[in-house]
Amino acid sequence: MPERKIAKLERLKISDDITARFFIRPGSRSRPWTWFEADEVPPFEEEIGWFELERERGHGWKVVRQVPKPAWER
């Protein structure tokens, strides 16, 4: 069974009409940032979106689908 989690992805914009990449902020300074190319994330309008991720063995995290904001997030 693959490992799955819900994460908040943020958009990194170069200009108003060009999106460069998306990222997940690490929970602490010692953890690395997780980056996604624009073609790896389903389109969404906001600057921040919640997504279900799945860990692919040997390749890191893959975006599965967008989900509503979790109840545990303020």
mmCIF file of C-alpha atoms in Angstrom:
data_model
loop_
_atom_site.group_PDB
_atom_site.id
_atom_site.type_symbol
_atom_site.label_atom_id
_atom_site.label_comp_id
_atom_site.label_asym_id
_atom_site.label_seq_id
_atom_site.Cartn_x
_atom_site.Cartn_y
_atom_site.Cartn_z
ATOM 1 C CA MET A 1 0.000 0.000 0.000
ATOM 2 C CA PRO A 2 1.559 3.337 -1.023
ATOM 3 C CA GLU A 3 2.117 6.055 1.553
ATOM 4 C CA ARG A 4 -0.294 8.991 1.140
ATOM 5 C CA LYS A 5 -0.661 12.363 2.844
ATOM 6 C CA ILE A 6 -2.507 15.670 2.527
ATOM 7 C CA ALA A 7 -0.272 18.715 2.033
ATOM 8 C CA LYS A 8 -0.567 22.426 1.309
ATOM 9 C CA LEU A 9 1.137 23.389 -1.961
ATOM 10 C CA GLU A 10 2.120 26.997 -2.602
ATOM 11 C CA ARG A 11 2.552 28.594 -6.013
ATOM 12 C CA LEU A 12 5.839 30.299 -6.971
ATOM 13 C CA LYS A 13 5.099 32.899 -9.650
ATOM 14 C CA ILE A 14 7.553 34.639 -11.971
ATOM 15 C CA SER A 15 4.929 37.131 -13.183
ATOM 16 C CA ASP A 16 1.136 37.438 -13.110
ATOM 17 C CA ASP A 17 0.695 35.003 -15.990
ATOM 18 C CA ILE A 18 3.687 32.663 -15.558
ATOM 19 C CA THR A 19 3.843 30.038 -12.800
ATOM 20 C CA ALA A 20 7.293 28.563 -12.306
ATOM 21 C CA ARG A 21 6.888 25.839 -9.695
ATOM 22 C CA PHE A 22 4.984 24.688 -6.631
ATOM 23 C CA PHE A 23 6.434 23.802 -3.237
ATOM 24 C CA ILE A 24 5.706 22.416 0.219
ATOM 25 C CA ARG A 25 7.325 24.299 3.083
ATOM 26 C CA PRO A 26 9.215 22.006 5.459
ATOM 27 C CA GLY A 27 8.014 21.629 9.027
ATOM 28 C CA SER A 28 11.448 22.522 10.412
ATOM 29 C CA ARG A 29 14.747 24.025 9.274
ATOM 30 C CA SER A 30 16.434 20.644 9.051
ATOM 31 C CA ARG A 31 13.927 19.228 6.540
ATOM 32 C CA PRO A 32 14.207 19.913 2.803
ATOM 33 C CA TRP A 33 11.637 21.784 0.721
ATOM 34 C CA THR A 34 9.644 19.609 -1.680
ATOM 35 C CA TRP A 35 9.305 21.052 -5.200
ATOM 36 C CA PHE A 36 6.916 20.235 -8.065
ATOM 37 C CA GLU A 37 7.025 21.435 -11.665
ATOM 38 C CA ALA A 38 3.946 23.237 -13.032
ATOM 39 C CA ASP A 39 2.962 20.236 -15.185
ATOM 40 C CA GLU A 40 2.965 17.902 -12.141
ATOM 41 C CA VAL A 41 0.172 19.774 -10.326
ATOM 42 C CA PRO A 42 -3.473 19.974 -11.461
ATOM 43 C CA PRO A 43 -4.510 23.562 -12.289
ATOM 44 C CA PHE A 44 -6.083 25.639 -9.513
ATOM 45 C CA GLU A 45 -6.842 29.357 -9.116
ATOM 46 C CA GLU A 46 -5.580 30.275 -5.642
ATOM 47 C CA GLU A 47 -1.997 30.847 -4.479
ATOM 48 C CA ILE A 48 -2.325 27.925 -2.043
ATOM 49 C CA GLY A 49 -4.086 24.611 -2.576
ATOM 50 C CA TRP A 50 -4.519 21.372 -0.645
ATOM 51 C CA PHE A 51 -3.582 18.150 -2.400
ATOM 52 C CA GLU A 52 -3.393 14.439 -1.761
ATOM 53 C CA LEU A 53 0.153 13.202 -2.365
ATOM 54 C CA GLU A 54 1.478 9.694 -2.858
ATOM 55 C CA ARG A 55 5.078 8.635 -2.304
ATOM 56 C CA GLU A 56 6.524 6.879 -5.343
ATOM 57 C CA ARG A 57 9.348 4.536 -4.488
ATOM 58 C CA GLY A 58 12.620 6.040 -5.687
ATOM 59 C CA HIS A 59 10.972 9.203 -7.068
ATOM 60 C CA GLY A 60 9.586 11.103 -4.085
ATOM 61 C CA TRP A 61 6.101 12.572 -3.872
ATOM 62 C CA LYS A 62 3.527 12.673 -6.683
ATOM 63 C CA VAL A 63 0.410 14.882 -6.668
ATOM 64 C CA VAL A 64 -2.712 12.699 -6.909
ATOM 65 C CA ARG A 65 -5.607 15.173 -6.694
ATOM 66 C CA GLN A 66 -6.792 18.418 -5.134
ATOM 67 C CA VAL A 67 -8.780 18.103 -1.900
ATOM 68 C CA PRO A 68 -10.765 20.566 0.262
ATOM 69 C CA LYS A 69 -8.930 22.382 3.054
ATOM 70 C CA PRO A 70 -8.679 19.927 5.985
ATOM 71 C CA ALA A 71 -10.686 20.612 9.144
ATOM 72 C CA TRP A 72 -7.494 20.491 11.243
ATOM 73 C CA GLU A 73 -5.993 23.457 9.346
ATOM 74 C CA ARG A 74 -6.904 26.920 10.664
#
